[in-house]
């Protein structure tokens, strides 16, 4: 029933048993929790959560009225998730190793306790009673009761004790394998040593570590070596994803690109066996639940309903985009041949990022450095403020942090305030990269919204975490446009939670069907491209000049140049995810070979021999059999943008429609009904027993 969440969505219970008043300036602990003034406080955090949950379990065992059962069950969920997911945020972002280790132990301890809750037959019986008494409940409470009952059964409570014990062991093992997979990526990013430094573009030097070697110097006109070797400077290039992407985009030396690509897509070797074990454990778990595959187990609660619906949708999309993607491939190949002066040159996997970037810049006259000059980070934050004020009539205000509340000096805290409704929620911003920090960008929830009484509502609290680089030669942090898009993407997730007003935290914000969860984030990406918003905040960092509309038009042209290639890539990723966790053959298959075959079948590009890209594809952990949801989200968002937002994207009427028809409901309403209510019944299609998104708007938008 309660499980470690796939996105980061912690919550806090209704009695405020640990959270202090957010307007207080008194010393406190992390995120406002008094317990977390020290790393050791996590032990008390866990103990109090278990104690409070035990009190609620005892209360429920007395079988109060159905509404009280659901309310108490939601408070247990709130209490437990608060500790689990606050620990996750700490583990991913805190610079103090003692805090990180304490948070990790807290997550493990709470995971063990979750197994006890998930196998508690008294709670299960109470939830079943409440679901049968649906006439006593509100519509949302009835939906909550149904979902809680289904979650219990998906946890195996209906199994005999021996099988249930096996399920719990498998669940623990899967959690440990996922942690190991992530840790291996962090601990073994790989590296390549390159000499001399001139082979690496100067503007990347700050990302790399200098190294030196001694070489024997030769006397001119002589075969004899000099007695005095010379010292040569080079760079050690770590092949973590962020550095890898930068080097592949900007380095003209093909041999360097190849070395970096091959190494970066071949480590960590330890993840080969970890992934095989993860696939086997998830498949065994699914079979214990009487499903044919883990994909079937995971997709069934979602809009798609079955892996067959998903794979059919993906394969059809693959066929649709292939002709255009093949044309794009030929155009890139011809561009390479022209640039390198070799009419027989072929495209390799390590060429894609470099030549597509070069083509975008040359064809559309886009200089990424010029573009970035209009997006200093403080102005981008102003853009988010402008957006919420225009759409929702709400304002973001910086809030002083209480002593001990923050985990790093870079963190700032903001409140989202509405002139009539008061504060709507709080958002921490942790935007700069640093060693040991979560490497990507994500929205971590710290506190979920829920109705406490007729007059009191528990406000949501979130952290938006990014990894923007501070240049060594300037105090101004400037974002390239892809980073602006990422910022708006994660802001969409944050708004989903901040604007949610559900009675129960079980459905707060992003707690929706997996294949709907990415829609708001994809929708808000559109705002990062729309000149009507950009002209209101994008200012040159030194002159204050507004970004020229011509430059934005060029950016948009570059965006669509390789739309089919990008869509192919997303389909390929989603199919890998479905195949790995789909029905398993009787004999153990070669995963690397399967990935290579899927790439050759569903993209226009060659597979890099000897590479194993999938062993660092972390979405296999969080979105196991659910990566297709990104494509679903793109389709939904495109339809909503065109039908609801595009004509007047910054108006209060547009924002009111988005908030009233979608955001405020979180997961408390049927996802298909939410979509149809917002954008009309044409937004979805029925495929067998499942639902697929209409693709017309997205394909037209991408000129496919």
XYZ file of C-alpha atoms in Angstrom:
704
model
C 0.000 0.000 0.000
C 2.680 2.512 1.000
C 5.816 2.329 -1.042
C 8.908 4.339 -1.866
C 7.700 6.780 -4.485
C 9.038 6.861 -8.027
C 9.174 10.642 -8.107
C 10.146 12.492 -4.994
C 6.932 13.277 -3.100
C 7.310 13.389 0.708
C 4.436 14.448 2.985
C 3.744 15.504 6.586
C 0.772 14.482 8.734
C -2.179 16.605 9.655
C -1.444 16.980 13.356
C 1.843 18.795 12.650
C 3.609 16.365 14.958
C 7.046 17.357 13.667
C 6.821 20.402 11.438
C 7.201 23.798 13.067
C 5.250 26.877 12.029
C 6.752 28.055 8.747
C 6.717 31.754 9.581
C 8.891 31.243 12.662
C 12.419 32.600 12.554
C 13.550 30.480 15.492
C 16.288 27.872 15.058
C 14.966 24.634 13.640
C 16.177 21.587 11.707
C 16.203 20.638 8.040
C 13.052 21.696 6.126
C 11.614 23.050 9.416
C 11.650 19.695 11.262
C 12.889 20.187 14.807
C 14.194 16.609 14.901
C 16.622 17.273 12.055
C 18.902 19.761 13.796
C 21.556 17.023 13.681
C 22.074 13.926 11.564
C 21.252 11.740 14.577
C 17.807 13.336 14.571
C 16.778 11.006 11.754
C 16.640 8.175 14.320
C 14.062 10.092 16.372
C 12.273 11.115 13.153
C 11.800 7.440 12.283
C 10.861 6.402 15.835
C 8.208 9.096 16.192
C 6.710 8.272 12.797
C 6.433 4.603 13.747
C 4.957 5.495 17.141
C 2.361 7.846 15.636
C 1.479 5.329 12.916
C 1.039 2.646 15.595
C -1.463 4.871 17.424
C -3.418 5.322 14.219
C -3.365 1.583 13.471
C -4.806 0.926 16.960
C -7.483 3.542 16.333
C -8.429 2.000 12.971
C -8.567 -1.508 14.478
C -11.576 -0.306 16.505
C -13.400 0.142 13.177
C -14.640 3.738 13.463
C -16.891 5.227 10.765
C -15.756 4.851 7.168
C -14.841 8.549 6.741
C -12.682 8.343 9.880
C -10.990 5.183 8.603
C -9.980 6.904 5.364
C -8.839 10.035 7.186
C -6.693 7.998 9.612
C -5.272 5.866 6.795
C -4.293 9.012 4.941
C -2.566 10.338 8.049
C -0.546 7.124 8.349
C 0.501 7.524 4.720
C 1.329 11.171 5.352
C 3.382 10.344 8.441
C 5.394 7.569 6.828
C 5.975 9.267 3.468
C 7.164 12.381 5.264
C 10.147 10.542 6.703
C 10.898 8.374 3.669
C 10.903 11.166 1.132
C 12.463 13.872 3.297
C 15.261 11.362 3.800
C 15.462 10.942 0.018
C 15.841 14.688 -0.537
C 18.518 14.845 2.156
C 20.337 11.835 0.728
C 20.409 13.384 -2.729
C 21.356 16.979 -1.875
C 22.980 17.361 1.551
C 26.725 18.169 1.442
C 27.373 16.613 4.884
C 28.175 12.918 4.605
C 26.899 12.259 8.124
C 23.453 13.585 7.170
C 23.467 11.577 3.917
C 24.266 8.314 5.687
C 21.709 8.957 8.434
C 19.066 9.724 5.814
C 19.897 6.546 3.914
C 19.498 4.466 7.081
C 16.201 6.202 7.845
C 14.886 5.298 4.392
C 15.853 1.650 4.889
C 14.280 1.530 8.367
C 11.054 3.072 7.113
C 11.014 0.720 4.146
C 11.116 -2.196 6.592
C 8.229 -0.670 8.543
C 6.266 -0.182 5.328
C 6.286 -3.950 4.867
C 4.564 -4.311 8.234
C 1.889 -1.816 7.250
C 1.418 -3.349 3.820
C 0.749 -6.773 5.359
C -1.541 -5.594 8.171
C -4.828 -7.463 7.695
C -6.645 -5.218 10.167
C -5.924 -2.178 8.003
C -6.883 -4.089 4.874
C -10.202 -5.145 6.403
C -10.910 -1.568 7.468
C -10.237 -0.234 3.965
C -12.506 -2.894 2.432
C -15.240 -1.933 4.882
C -14.882 1.733 3.937
C -14.986 0.960 0.233
C -18.209 -1.051 0.679
C -19.706 1.858 2.643
C -19.092 4.167 -0.301
C -22.446 5.880 0.211
C -21.023 7.311 3.454
C -18.061 8.876 1.697
C -17.411 11.824 -0.576
C -16.460 11.050 -4.178
C -12.775 11.652 -3.397
C -12.921 9.542 -0.220
C -14.514 6.679 -2.156
C -11.771 6.910 -4.764
C -9.164 6.945 -1.981
C -10.693 3.847 -0.363
C -10.669 2.020 -3.691
C -7.051 2.955 -4.416
C -5.909 1.982 -0.924
C -7.565 -1.414 -1.281
C -5.985 -1.949 -4.695
C -2.578 -0.902 -3.339
C -2.877 -3.418 -0.491
C -3.630 -6.173 -2.993
C -0.794 -5.083 -5.286
C 1.398 -5.497 -2.206
C 0.316 -9.136 -1.953
C -1.815 -9.043 1.181
C -4.193 -11.613 -0.339
C -1.357 -14.181 -0.640
C -0.660 -16.941 1.852
C 1.976 -16.070 4.511
C 4.815 -17.914 2.774
C 4.228 -16.175 -0.562
C 3.714 -12.824 1.111
C 7.027 -13.197 2.896
C 8.629 -13.931 -0.468
C 7.034 -10.810 -1.974
C 8.371 -8.666 0.870
C 11.862 -10.106 0.412
C 11.687 -9.424 -3.327
C 10.529 -5.842 -2.713
C 13.448 -5.240 -0.355
C 15.852 -6.811 -2.831
C 14.538 -4.629 -5.679
C 14.989 -1.506 -3.551
C 18.576 -2.510 -2.775
C 19.354 -3.300 -6.427
C 18.025 0.101 -7.514
C 20.208 1.804 -4.905
C 23.224 -0.207 -6.041
C 22.596 0.675 -9.705
C 22.488 4.410 -8.855
C 25.518 4.241 -6.583
C 27.548 2.502 -9.271
C 26.773 5.301 -11.731
C 27.902 7.890 -9.205
C 30.993 5.970 -8.055
C 32.227 4.843 -11.480
C 31.496 7.531 -14.096
C 34.570 6.523 -16.089
C 37.186 8.863 -17.534
C 39.371 9.460 -20.563
C 42.801 11.137 -20.544
C 43.379 13.464 -23.484
C 46.672 15.074 -24.559
C 47.378 17.846 -25.389
C 44.913 20.385 -23.958
C 44.443 21.979 -27.382
C 42.193 19.061 -28.382
C 39.519 20.307 -25.963
C 37.596 23.577 -26.551
C 38.729 26.283 -24.153
C 35.257 26.994 -22.753
C 35.068 23.390 -21.451
C 38.350 23.539 -19.550
C 36.658 24.543 -16.296
C 34.735 21.225 -16.301
C 37.912 19.141 -16.458
C 40.913 18.267 -14.313
C 44.389 19.064 -15.696
C 46.896 16.197 -15.852
C 50.528 16.018 -16.964
C 52.873 13.570 -18.591
C 56.520 13.627 -19.556
C 57.412 13.035 -23.190
C 60.780 12.498 -24.762
C 61.724 15.429 -26.938
C 63.445 14.748 -30.254
C 66.366 16.794 -31.673
C 65.543 18.322 -35.016
C 67.066 16.252 -37.807
C 68.050 13.498 -35.408
C 66.532 10.157 -34.413
C 68.019 10.427 -30.923
C 65.808 11.469 -27.996
C 66.629 14.545 -25.992
C 68.134 14.013 -22.590
C 65.576 16.429 -21.207
C 61.972 15.137 -21.468
C 59.266 17.794 -21.794
C 56.208 18.148 -19.569
C 52.914 18.038 -21.474
C 49.558 19.167 -20.109
C 46.319 17.340 -20.849
C 42.872 16.810 -19.364
C 41.184 13.974 -17.541
C 37.607 13.970 -18.815
C 35.104 12.346 -16.451
C 32.412 10.670 -18.531
C 29.489 11.412 -16.248
C 26.395 12.314 -18.258
C 26.709 16.091 -17.897
C 30.366 16.318 -18.928
C 29.888 13.696 -21.631
C 27.097 15.726 -23.253
C 29.184 18.920 -23.225
C 32.250 17.265 -24.745
C 30.206 15.508 -27.450
C 28.499 18.778 -28.375
C 31.519 21.056 -28.589
C 34.586 18.979 -29.485
C 35.561 19.005 -33.158
C 38.184 16.254 -32.749
C 36.341 13.077 -33.801
C 38.813 10.760 -32.093
C 38.240 12.525 -28.767
C 34.465 12.299 -29.231
C 34.731 8.599 -29.984
C 36.906 7.858 -26.952
C 34.620 9.811 -24.644
C 31.436 8.315 -26.127
C 32.645 4.719 -25.937
C 33.938 5.068 -22.394
C 30.887 6.986 -21.176
C 28.549 4.391 -22.622
C 30.452 1.379 -21.276
C 30.523 2.025 -17.531
C 29.833 1.115 -14.806
C 30.530 -2.520 -15.683
C 29.065 -3.673 -12.364
C 25.604 -2.628 -13.546
C 25.415 -5.456 -16.074
C 24.844 -7.978 -13.310
C 22.791 -5.541 -11.200
C 20.383 -4.964 -14.101
C 20.068 -8.691 -14.814
C 19.215 -9.302 -11.159
C 16.744 -6.404 -11.179
C 14.972 -7.759 -14.273
C 14.790 -11.243 -12.710
C 13.550 -9.984 -9.333
C 10.885 -7.768 -10.859
C 9.709 -10.600 -13.089
C 9.503 -12.985 -10.135
C 7.546 -10.380 -8.161
C 5.099 -9.932 -11.051
C 4.549 -13.667 -11.314
C 3.849 -13.855 -7.587
C 1.121 -11.294 -8.331
C -0.230 -13.545 -11.106
C 0.939 -11.215 -13.890
C 2.761 -12.339 -17.031
C 5.411 -9.664 -16.657
C 6.546 -6.746 -14.546
C 5.416 -4.452 -17.382
C 1.899 -5.869 -17.041
C 2.016 -5.360 -13.270
C 3.160 -1.739 -13.605
C 1.031 -0.589 -16.561
C -2.304 -2.032 -15.398
C -3.195 0.858 -12.982
C -2.380 3.500 -15.605
C -4.268 4.935 -18.551
C -2.666 2.450 -20.951
C -3.832 -0.584 -18.922
C -1.574 -3.134 -20.659
C 1.903 -3.490 -22.231
C 0.258 -4.539 -25.505
C -1.413 -1.141 -25.740
C 1.894 0.581 -24.989
C 4.040 -1.380 -27.453
C 1.441 -1.095 -30.199
C 1.304 2.678 -29.680
C 5.114 2.958 -29.705
C 5.579 0.777 -32.787
C 2.960 2.742 -34.714
C 4.672 5.990 -33.746
C 8.019 4.523 -34.798
C 6.652 3.753 -38.273
C 5.146 7.230 -38.562
C 8.365 9.115 -37.835
C 10.818 6.806 -39.652
C 10.662 8.395 -43.158
C 11.326 11.888 -41.777
C 14.019 10.591 -39.398
C 15.790 8.876 -42.304
C 15.752 12.167 -44.234
C 17.235 13.960 -41.223
C 19.948 11.309 -40.926
C 20.952 11.771 -44.570
C 21.041 15.555 -44.117
C 23.335 15.217 -41.087
C 25.578 12.742 -42.945
C 25.880 15.063 -45.932
C 26.683 17.961 -43.618
C 29.464 15.914 -42.013
C 30.889 14.987 -45.419
C 30.931 18.640 -46.419
C 32.566 19.770 -43.182
C 35.264 17.118 -43.071
C 35.878 17.061 -46.829
C 35.318 13.309 -47.157
C 32.516 12.326 -49.534
C 32.499 8.758 -48.214
C 32.389 9.624 -44.491
C 29.696 7.829 -42.509
C 27.884 8.974 -39.407
C 28.804 7.374 -36.103
C 26.923 7.569 -32.778
C 29.472 10.034 -31.379
C 28.773 12.410 -34.302
C 25.107 13.085 -33.615
C 25.305 15.700 -30.858
C 28.206 17.570 -32.495
C 26.853 17.813 -36.026
C 23.208 18.432 -35.127
C 24.297 21.297 -32.864
C 26.518 22.672 -35.600
C 23.719 22.434 -38.168
C 21.214 24.111 -35.883
C 23.626 26.987 -35.273
C 24.602 27.469 -38.910
C 21.181 27.056 -40.526
C 19.304 29.154 -37.981
C 22.111 31.591 -37.141
C 21.957 30.622 -33.465
C 25.000 31.242 -31.312
C 24.423 29.451 -28.007
C 26.655 31.907 -26.125
C 24.618 34.836 -27.449
C 21.370 33.088 -26.503
C 22.651 32.354 -22.972
C 23.521 36.026 -22.473
C 19.783 36.765 -22.410
C 19.067 34.174 -19.720
C 20.921 35.090 -16.529
C 19.534 32.829 -13.818
C 18.000 35.613 -11.673
C 16.019 36.787 -14.702
C 14.817 33.236 -15.357
C 13.473 33.075 -11.810
C 11.733 36.396 -12.530
C 10.207 34.664 -15.559
C 8.671 32.008 -13.317
C 7.235 34.782 -11.136
C 5.777 36.586 -14.144
C 4.221 33.345 -15.338
C 2.371 32.493 -12.109
C 1.188 36.062 -11.645
C -0.181 36.259 -15.187
C -1.825 32.833 -15.150
C -2.983 32.432 -11.571
C -2.928 35.919 -10.074
C -0.436 34.660 -7.494
C 2.993 35.993 -6.532
C 6.240 34.383 -5.386
C 7.959 36.068 -2.435
C 11.360 35.217 -0.998
C 10.964 33.978 2.587
C 13.741 34.183 5.214
C 15.138 30.778 6.134
C 15.150 29.892 9.817
C 18.559 28.920 11.245
C 19.127 25.230 10.490
C 16.304 24.969 7.940
C 18.554 25.003 4.859
C 20.995 22.316 3.746
C 23.292 24.642 1.767
C 23.996 28.408 1.564
C 22.798 28.469 -2.074
C 19.244 27.464 -1.116
C 16.514 30.100 -1.169
C 12.898 29.707 -0.062
C 9.828 31.240 -1.680
C 6.149 31.361 -0.816
C 3.411 31.278 -3.453
C 0.823 33.824 -2.319
C -2.649 34.574 -3.667
C -4.239 37.931 -2.741
C -7.606 36.325 -1.884
C -6.600 32.814 -0.785
C -3.410 33.613 1.135
C -0.307 31.406 0.939
C -0.715 28.452 -1.435
C 2.559 26.666 -0.618
C 6.322 26.949 -0.317
C 9.169 26.201 -2.718
C 12.883 25.770 -1.956
C 15.253 26.453 -4.864
C 18.594 24.600 -4.928
C 19.835 25.374 -8.413
C 23.649 25.191 -8.580
C 25.799 22.133 -9.199
C 28.181 20.913 -6.509
C 30.120 17.769 -5.785
C 28.084 14.898 -4.414
C 24.712 16.450 -5.273
C 21.934 14.700 -7.212
C 23.261 15.040 -10.783
C 20.074 15.892 -12.646
C 17.064 18.151 -12.182
C 13.985 17.158 -10.212
C 11.109 18.431 -8.130
C 11.223 16.885 -4.652
C 8.080 17.248 -2.540
C 8.642 17.713 1.187
C 5.066 18.169 2.307
C 1.854 17.203 0.532
C -1.356 19.185 0.605
C -4.363 17.828 2.496
C -7.524 19.020 4.210
C -7.094 18.971 7.998
C -10.464 20.439 8.935
C -13.171 22.637 7.452
C -11.041 25.688 8.224
C -7.462 24.412 7.932
C -5.470 23.144 4.968
C -1.972 21.656 5.116
C 0.061 23.604 2.565
C 2.403 21.787 0.168
C 6.161 22.329 0.421
C 8.620 21.353 -2.331
C 12.231 21.655 -3.393
C 13.194 22.345 -6.999
C 16.687 20.929 -7.528
C 18.860 21.691 -10.583
C 22.568 21.598 -11.457
C 23.441 24.829 -13.233
C 27.166 25.572 -13.501
C 28.891 28.622 -12.082
C 31.492 29.859 -14.594
C 34.909 30.569 -13.113
C 35.384 33.811 -14.997
C 32.050 35.465 -14.197
C 29.721 36.002 -11.277
C 26.698 35.868 -13.588
C 25.200 32.404 -14.073
C 23.757 32.244 -17.584
C 21.587 29.369 -18.793
C 21.642 27.927 -22.270
C 18.146 27.570 -23.658
C 17.903 23.837 -23.028
C 18.546 24.595 -19.348
C 15.789 27.224 -19.386
C 13.475 24.562 -20.791
C 14.495 22.123 -18.023
C 13.837 24.790 -15.378
C 10.324 25.362 -16.727
C 9.768 21.593 -16.960
C 10.544 21.042 -13.290
C 8.559 24.155 -12.390
C 5.540 22.496 -14.025
C 5.907 19.578 -11.602
C 6.229 21.989 -8.675
C 3.091 23.917 -9.698
C 1.161 20.649 -9.990
C 1.780 20.140 -6.269
C 1.550 23.783 -5.161
C -1.839 24.330 -6.840
C -3.326 20.974 -5.852
C -6.166 21.187 -3.316
C -7.134 17.599 -2.588
C -8.762 16.424 0.632
C -6.188 13.639 0.980
C -2.426 13.707 0.525
C -2.814 10.317 -1.187
C -3.846 12.285 -4.302
C -1.875 15.470 -3.713
C -0.250 17.072 -6.756
C 1.829 14.652 -8.799
C 0.265 11.574 -7.177
C -1.560 10.722 -10.373
C -1.452 7.882 -12.882
C 2.152 7.465 -14.012
C 1.336 8.113 -17.664
C -0.253 11.464 -16.755
C 2.360 12.691 -14.238
C 4.670 14.282 -16.840
C 1.949 16.238 -18.650
C 2.131 19.478 -16.592
C 5.922 19.605 -16.869
C 5.770 19.119 -20.630
C 3.038 21.748 -20.899
C 5.158 24.340 -19.097
C 8.094 23.701 -21.429
C 6.048 25.538 -24.088
C 6.336 28.738 -22.079
C 10.134 28.601 -22.359
C 9.728 28.985 -26.137
C 6.900 31.540 -26.340
C 8.039 35.061 -27.149
C 5.010 36.568 -25.414
C 6.531 35.428 -22.111
C 10.229 35.592 -23.028
C 10.061 39.288 -23.892
C 8.849 39.956 -20.327
C 11.876 38.509 -18.563
C 14.709 37.543 -20.955
C 17.177 40.432 -20.660
C 20.832 40.689 -21.641
C 22.956 40.211 -18.525
C 25.069 43.339 -19.153
C 22.995 45.697 -21.341
C 19.504 44.878 -20.111
C 18.321 44.576 -23.732
C 15.187 42.445 -24.270
C 15.802 39.254 -26.229
C 15.119 39.984 -29.939
C 12.105 38.233 -31.442
C 14.230 37.256 -34.431
C 16.580 35.315 -32.135
C 13.633 33.472 -30.557
C 12.321 32.605 -34.033
C 15.742 31.188 -34.889
C 15.700 29.151 -31.676
C 12.314 27.734 -32.602
C 13.571 26.844 -36.050
C 16.549 25.015 -34.567
C 14.235 23.214 -32.133
C 12.245 21.574 -34.919
C 15.151 20.673 -37.210
C 15.584 17.135 -35.911
C 12.187 16.510 -34.352
C 11.822 13.057 -35.925
C 15.275 11.974 -34.741
C 14.434 13.047 -31.194
C 11.067 11.281 -31.299
C 12.796 8.116 -32.548
C 15.138 8.291 -29.577
C 12.272 8.573 -27.102
C 10.435 5.654 -28.729
C 13.659 3.605 -28.580
C 14.104 4.373 -24.863
C 10.484 3.467 -24.134
C 10.709 0.201 -26.072
C 13.896 -0.816 -24.218
C 12.030 -0.249 -20.969
C 9.046 -2.303 -22.142
C 11.148 -5.148 -23.551
C 13.452 -5.508 -20.543
C 10.540 -5.736 -18.130
C 8.143 -7.508 -20.478
C 7.570 -11.240 -20.708
C 10.838 -13.113 -20.195
C 12.167 -15.861 -22.485
C 12.955 -19.242 -20.987
C 16.666 -18.866 -21.681
C 18.606 -15.863 -20.360
C 18.943 -13.269 -23.111
C 21.812 -10.939 -23.866
C 20.509 -7.533 -22.801
C 23.199 -5.595 -24.693
C 22.334 -7.466 -27.864
C 18.631 -6.726 -27.398
C 19.363 -3.004 -26.943
C 21.525 -2.980 -30.091
C 18.784 -4.688 -32.115
C 16.130 -2.236 -30.911
C 18.345 0.706 -31.840
C 18.930 -0.627 -35.340
C 15.202 -1.353 -35.787
C 13.726 1.836 -34.365
C 16.316 4.532 -35.081
C 18.254 5.599 -38.161
C 21.574 5.377 -36.307
C 24.146 2.648 -35.867
C 24.759 1.020 -32.514
C 28.223 1.777 -31.121
C 29.916 -1.591 -30.951
C 31.168 -2.448 -27.500
C 28.939 0.137 -25.805
C 26.281 -0.604 -23.223
C 24.327 2.604 -22.866
C 21.532 0.993 -20.835
C 23.715 0.295 -17.776
C 23.486 3.964 -16.840
C 19.868 4.533 -17.897
C 18.540 5.368 -14.442
C 14.954 5.728 -15.667
C 14.838 1.922 -15.639
C 14.733 2.284 -11.852
C 12.197 5.058 -11.258
C 10.056 4.397 -14.315
C 10.462 0.645 -14.742
C 8.050 -0.217 -17.602
C 6.759 3.369 -17.412
C 9.148 5.414 -19.539
C 6.513 5.506 -22.296
C 4.707 8.031 -20.070
C 7.060 10.765 -21.353
C 5.713 10.312 -24.878
C 2.130 10.130 -23.600
C 2.787 13.397 -21.764
C 4.182 15.122 -24.858
C 1.064 14.187 -26.806
C -1.328 15.323 -24.063
C 0.597 18.567 -23.513
C 0.639 19.397 -27.224
C -3.132 19.001 -27.502
C -3.739 21.073 -24.351
C -1.345 23.799 -25.487
C -3.040 24.121 -28.869
C -6.627 23.865 -27.635
C -6.402 25.746 -24.310
C -3.260 27.888 -24.070
C -1.784 28.901 -27.404
C -4.222 31.663 -28.315
C -3.730 33.564 -25.047
C -1.105 31.711 -22.991
C -0.630 34.335 -20.257
C -4.218 35.294 -19.514
C -5.896 34.793 -16.160
C -8.735 33.005 -17.952
C -6.276 30.440 -19.358
C -4.721 29.960 -15.923
C -8.106 29.626 -14.255
C -9.083 26.923 -16.731
C -5.830 25.022 -16.118
C -6.152 25.304 -12.363
C -9.868 24.539 -12.025
C -10.047 21.754 -14.597
C -6.730 20.061 -13.861
C -4.172 21.273 -11.307
C -6.358 21.513 -8.230
C -7.594 17.925 -8.566
C -4.205 16.163 -8.341
C -5.038 12.472 -8.659
C -8.459 12.752 -7.007
C -10.353 12.388 -10.293
C -10.187 9.821 -13.076
C -7.250 10.863 -15.312
C -9.122 10.322 -18.580
C -12.001 12.482 -17.325
C -9.559 15.204 -16.240
C -8.033 15.320 -19.713
C -11.371 15.347 -21.517
C -12.788 17.979 -19.178
C -9.830 20.258 -19.895
C -9.268 19.765 -23.623
C -12.231 17.832 -25.033
C -12.755 14.165 -25.770
C -10.487 14.324 -28.843
C -7.394 14.378 -26.600
C -7.567 10.615 -26.028
C -8.236 7.500 -28.025
C -9.228 3.998 -26.984
C -6.982 1.100 -27.931
C -8.332 -2.271 -26.817
C -8.908 -2.002 -23.086
C -6.524 0.928 -22.685
C -6.273 4.606 -23.490
C -3.722 6.187 -25.799
C -3.169 9.899 -26.466
C -4.170 11.515 -29.715
C -0.960 12.214 -31.665
C -2.317 14.604 -34.304
C -1.397 17.863 -32.548
C 2.122 16.754 -31.660
C 2.889 15.351 -35.106
C 1.569 18.499 -36.782
C 3.568 20.676 -34.398
C 6.760 18.746 -35.215
C 5.872 18.758 -38.932
C 5.814 14.976 -38.981
